[in-house]
Structure formats: C-alpha cells, structure tokens
Amino acid sequence: MDYHLLTFVTVAEKLNFTRAAESLHITQSAVTLSIKALEKKYNVTFLDRTNKYVRLTKAGELFYFHAKKILSEYKEVNNLIDHLSETKSRSLSIGSSFTFGEYLLPKVIADYIKMDKKHDNPMISIRNSNRIIDQLLHGEIDLGIIDSHLKNHPHLTITPFKEDELVVIVSKNHRFAGLASIELKYLYDETWILREDGSGTREVVNQFFQKQSFDPPIIRSFGSTQIIKESVEADLGISIVSKYAIQKEILMETLSILRIKNEPITRYFSYIIPEFSFKQHAVAPLINELTKENKLYRNLSFGE
C-alpha cells in the first residue's frame, strides 16, 4: 500500500496536520513530508494551508476521490490474494512490545510451531509500541503485539486479547519491602525508574500518575525492562512493571511487589494487523494461538 496515500486521505478527512499525525501515530513532520512528496510528484498543490486552516484545492478534491477508490481496491485485491494463497506456507514477520515479546511470546511461538510442523519460524522484532505501529503502517511486519491503551486507528485493526497487571517493585532491602500494599503518596520522594517515552508501559504509568495527580520529582527513563529490574535490585530506585516480567525475581526473592491501595493498574495486550493485509490468512493460526485461552475474543473472522 502507498503510505503517502494513507497520509493524504487522513489529512483530507481531518483537515488538520496535527490531528492527522495523532490519528496515524506518526510525527507532524512525517505528515508534512508525505504531502510534499505527493505534490512534488504531481507538480500540483493539493492543500491550501495557513496558520488558521487547511483546505483541499480542486486538484486535492479530485485526488482525494480517487485515492479513496485506490485504497478500496487495495482491500479488495488483498482479499482475493489471501483466498488464493491461504494454503501456502510462508514466513511471518512479527513485531512485539518488550513485555509481551520478552516474557510471553516465546511460549506462544513454541506452541504455534508444535501445532503444525509446516509453519516456518516467524521473524520476531522487539520494539516499543509506537515503533510497532510505525512498522505495520510501512508494511515491515505482518502482525504487531502492543501493550498500550491504543483502542482504534483508521488503518489498523486492534484487538485486546490478554489482561495484564502492573505492580510497583522495590528491592528486597527497601524499607517498604514485605508490605502487601501502600498509598501512592508515600512513594512520592522515591526515585522512579521507568520505561522510555513511546513504550506502552510508560504510557500506562503516565496515565495512572496523571489520574492520581501524582508528579514525582525524580524520574529516570531506561529502554529495557531488564535494566530497570537490575537497577531496582541494586537499590537505585523503584519502578512499575508487568507482573509477567518479574516471575523469576519473585521466586528468587530479589524483588518485592507493592500494590497501590484500592488502585489496581491494569491494561490489555492487543494484537494489531493492517486494515489492508496480504497475510491475514497466514497470521490466523498464530492469532488463534494467542487467543486460545482468551474469553474476550471468539469466532475470528479474516475477511472470508
């Protein structure tokens, strides 16, 4: 699919570069570059834009009409090709957020391969949630798994399939170690070690802090849950991570869990696929493996 077409159609419908960028989960500069690339290619102005408004020119209106038709054709040919090639074995490319990718996905892939020896080993990349979305939009991966609160997107299908709980972790030597729960206010002066901006976990933590009007003065950002766990073990600070990320540490008693009193922190892992995908049938067995124990989602449909 032509990514520039997707961007143009979104801008034409939003009539706002900022809202289009937010809708596509890309930067505003990326939106601007896509529009400029199209206008340069056709040597015509598609959008009149000032500080006050964005409007389609006559050429823009014409281009928008046909761009929508082209995107619809992409969807139709996608379904046709899928039906023709659904029985063929093919390699899949999967992008997963760090938490699910590092702590849950390996078992899913193992069960997927055991289920049918004809399946090739999927190619897996571990990225933060924003990067996974970008890879899907650019056709770099076939299936994404994210842990953010993203609920909808104009060009992606998003389906939550597994609940996750986030918990506060402290070292075994921390003064609060051994407590079952604590009020958030008592953690204000702690050094917080959190995932970097753009990660699904950081998004959930930011939203939780905002809801609680909690703004701790010391926050350090790291790009790996493993580094965060080791830093907490070394008494460099405390953190909030998925319960799935600390199973071994809890068994080994190197970390201690705290829950915030009366304020559970939950989210869902979601799988996402492009609205126009040439591999919907190919990813269906893997999605079934992801959701086989899930009660949220049944009767999968893949454009059949």
PDB file of N, CA and C in Angstrom, residues 42 55 57 70 82 89 127 135 140 142 154 161 167 174-176 179 189 203 221 242-243 261 283 289:
ATOM      1  N   TYR A  42       3.331  15.118  -8.491  1.00  0.00           N
ATOM      2  CA  TYR A  42       2.325  15.512  -9.478  1.00  0.00           C
ATOM      3  C   TYR A  42       2.445  16.974  -9.893  1.00  0.00           C
ATOM      4  N   ARG A  55      -7.318  23.453   3.612  1.00  0.00           N
ATOM      5  CA  ARG A  55      -8.424  23.208   2.681  1.00  0.00           C
ATOM      6  C   ARG A  55      -7.918  22.465   1.465  1.00  0.00           C
ATOM      7  N   THR A  57      -7.629  21.855  -2.397  1.00  0.00           N
ATOM      8  CA  THR A  57      -7.781  22.577  -3.661  1.00  0.00           C
ATOM      9  C   THR A  57      -8.651  21.731  -4.596  1.00  0.00           C
ATOM     10  N   ILE A  70      -8.619   3.958  -4.658  1.00  0.00           N
ATOM     11  CA  ILE A  70      -7.415   3.124  -4.721  1.00  0.00           C
ATOM     12  C   ILE A  70      -7.260   2.320  -3.438  1.00  0.00           C
ATOM     13  N   ASP A  82      -5.459 -13.299  -0.656  1.00  0.00           N
ATOM     14  CA  ASP A  82      -5.489 -14.129   0.549  1.00  0.00           C
ATOM     15  C   ASP A  82      -6.170 -15.466   0.281  1.00  0.00           C
ATOM     16  N   SER A  89       2.483 -22.148   2.642  1.00  0.00           N
ATOM     17  CA  SER A  89       3.321 -21.832   3.794  1.00  0.00           C
ATOM     18  C   SER A  89       4.139 -20.594   3.497  1.00  0.00           C
ATOM     19  N   ARG A 127      10.244  -4.170  19.860  1.00  0.00           N
ATOM     20  CA  ARG A 127      10.298  -2.710  19.805  1.00  0.00           C
ATOM     21  C   ARG A 127       9.296  -2.139  20.804  1.00  0.00           C
ATOM     22  N   GLN A 135       5.984   0.288  12.068  1.00  0.00           N
ATOM     23  CA  GLN A 135       6.390  -0.826  11.212  1.00  0.00           C
ATOM     24  C   GLN A 135       5.199  -1.410  10.465  1.00  0.00           C
ATOM     25  N   GLU A 140       6.354  -3.345   7.158  1.00  0.00           N
ATOM     26  CA  GLU A 140       7.579  -4.035   7.535  1.00  0.00           C
ATOM     27  C   GLU A 140       7.305  -5.310   8.332  1.00  0.00           C
ATOM     28  N   ASP A 142       3.941  -8.221   9.670  1.00  0.00           N
ATOM     29  CA  ASP A 142       2.597  -8.705   9.350  1.00  0.00           C
ATOM     30  C   ASP A 142       1.650  -8.650  10.543  1.00  0.00           C
ATOM     31  N   PRO A 154      -7.303   4.499  12.190  1.00  0.00           N
ATOM     32  CA  PRO A 154      -8.004   4.475  10.897  1.00  0.00           C
ATOM     33  C   PRO A 154      -7.504   3.409   9.928  1.00  0.00           C
ATOM     34  N   PHE A 161      -6.440  -8.996  23.811  1.00  0.00           N
ATOM     35  CA  PHE A 161      -6.608 -10.440  23.974  1.00  0.00           C
ATOM     36  C   PHE A 161      -6.128 -10.978  25.316  1.00  0.00           C
ATOM     37  N   VAL A 167       2.600  -3.666  38.585  1.00  0.00           N
ATOM     38  CA  VAL A 167       2.816  -3.576  40.033  1.00  0.00           C
ATOM     39  C   VAL A 167       4.074  -2.765  40.314  1.00  0.00           C
ATOM     40  N   HIS A 174      14.572  -2.722  50.516  1.00  0.00           N
ATOM     41  CA  HIS A 174      13.844  -1.456  50.610  1.00  0.00           C
ATOM     42  C   HIS A 174      13.005  -1.406  51.887  1.00  0.00           C
ATOM     43  N   ARG A 175      12.824  -0.219  52.419  1.00  0.00           N
ATOM     44  CA  ARG A 175      12.075  -0.083  53.677  1.00  0.00           C
ATOM     45  C   ARG A 175      10.618  -0.532  53.546  1.00  0.00           C
ATOM     46  N   PHE A 176      10.095  -0.539  52.317  1.00  0.00           N
ATOM     47  CA  PHE A 176       8.715  -0.969  52.124  1.00  0.00           C
ATOM     48  C   PHE A 176       8.606  -2.421  51.677  1.00  0.00           C
ATOM     49  N   LEU A 179       5.637  -5.235  52.463  1.00  0.00           N
ATOM     50  CA  LEU A 179       4.268  -4.718  52.530  1.00  0.00           C
ATOM     51  C   LEU A 179       3.461  -5.256  51.356  1.00  0.00           C
ATOM     52  N   ASP A 189       8.663  10.665  47.197  1.00  0.00           N
ATOM     53  CA  ASP A 189      10.073  11.061  47.232  1.00  0.00           C
ATOM     54  C   ASP A 189      11.017   9.981  46.709  1.00  0.00           C
ATOM     55  N   GLU A 203       3.328   4.629  28.830  1.00  0.00           N
ATOM     56  CA  GLU A 203       2.056   5.306  28.561  1.00  0.00           C
ATOM     57  C   GLU A 203       1.046   5.005  29.662  1.00  0.00           C
ATOM     58  N   SER A 221      14.536   7.404  32.929  1.00  0.00           N
ATOM     59  CA  SER A 221      13.967   6.596  31.856  1.00  0.00           C
ATOM     60  C   SER A 221      15.014   5.650  31.283  1.00  0.00           C
ATOM     61  N   SER A 242       5.177  -4.931  34.488  1.00  0.00           N
ATOM     62  CA  SER A 242       4.189  -6.002  34.366  1.00  0.00           C
ATOM     63  C   SER A 242       4.514  -7.135  35.331  1.00  0.00           C
ATOM     64  N   LYS A 243       3.478  -7.749  35.874  1.00  0.00           N
ATOM     65  CA  LYS A 243       3.685  -8.896  36.755  1.00  0.00           C
ATOM     66  C   LYS A 243       4.360 -10.042  36.004  1.00  0.00           C
ATOM     67  N   LYS A 261      -2.871   0.883  47.126  1.00  0.00           N
ATOM     68  CA  LYS A 261      -4.130   0.614  47.816  1.00  0.00           C
ATOM     69  C   LYS A 261      -5.324   1.111  47.008  1.00  0.00           C
ATOM     70  N   VAL A 283      -1.553 -15.209   9.126  1.00  0.00           N
ATOM     71  CA  VAL A 283      -1.389 -14.903  10.555  1.00  0.00           C
ATOM     72  C   VAL A 283      -2.501 -15.516  11.401  1.00  0.00           C
ATOM     73  N   GLU A 289      -3.511 -19.015  18.326  1.00  0.00           N
ATOM     74  CA  GLU A 289      -2.657 -19.453  19.426  1.00  0.00           C
ATOM     75  C   GLU A 289      -2.608 -18.383  20.513  1.00  0.00           C
TER      76      GLU A 289
END
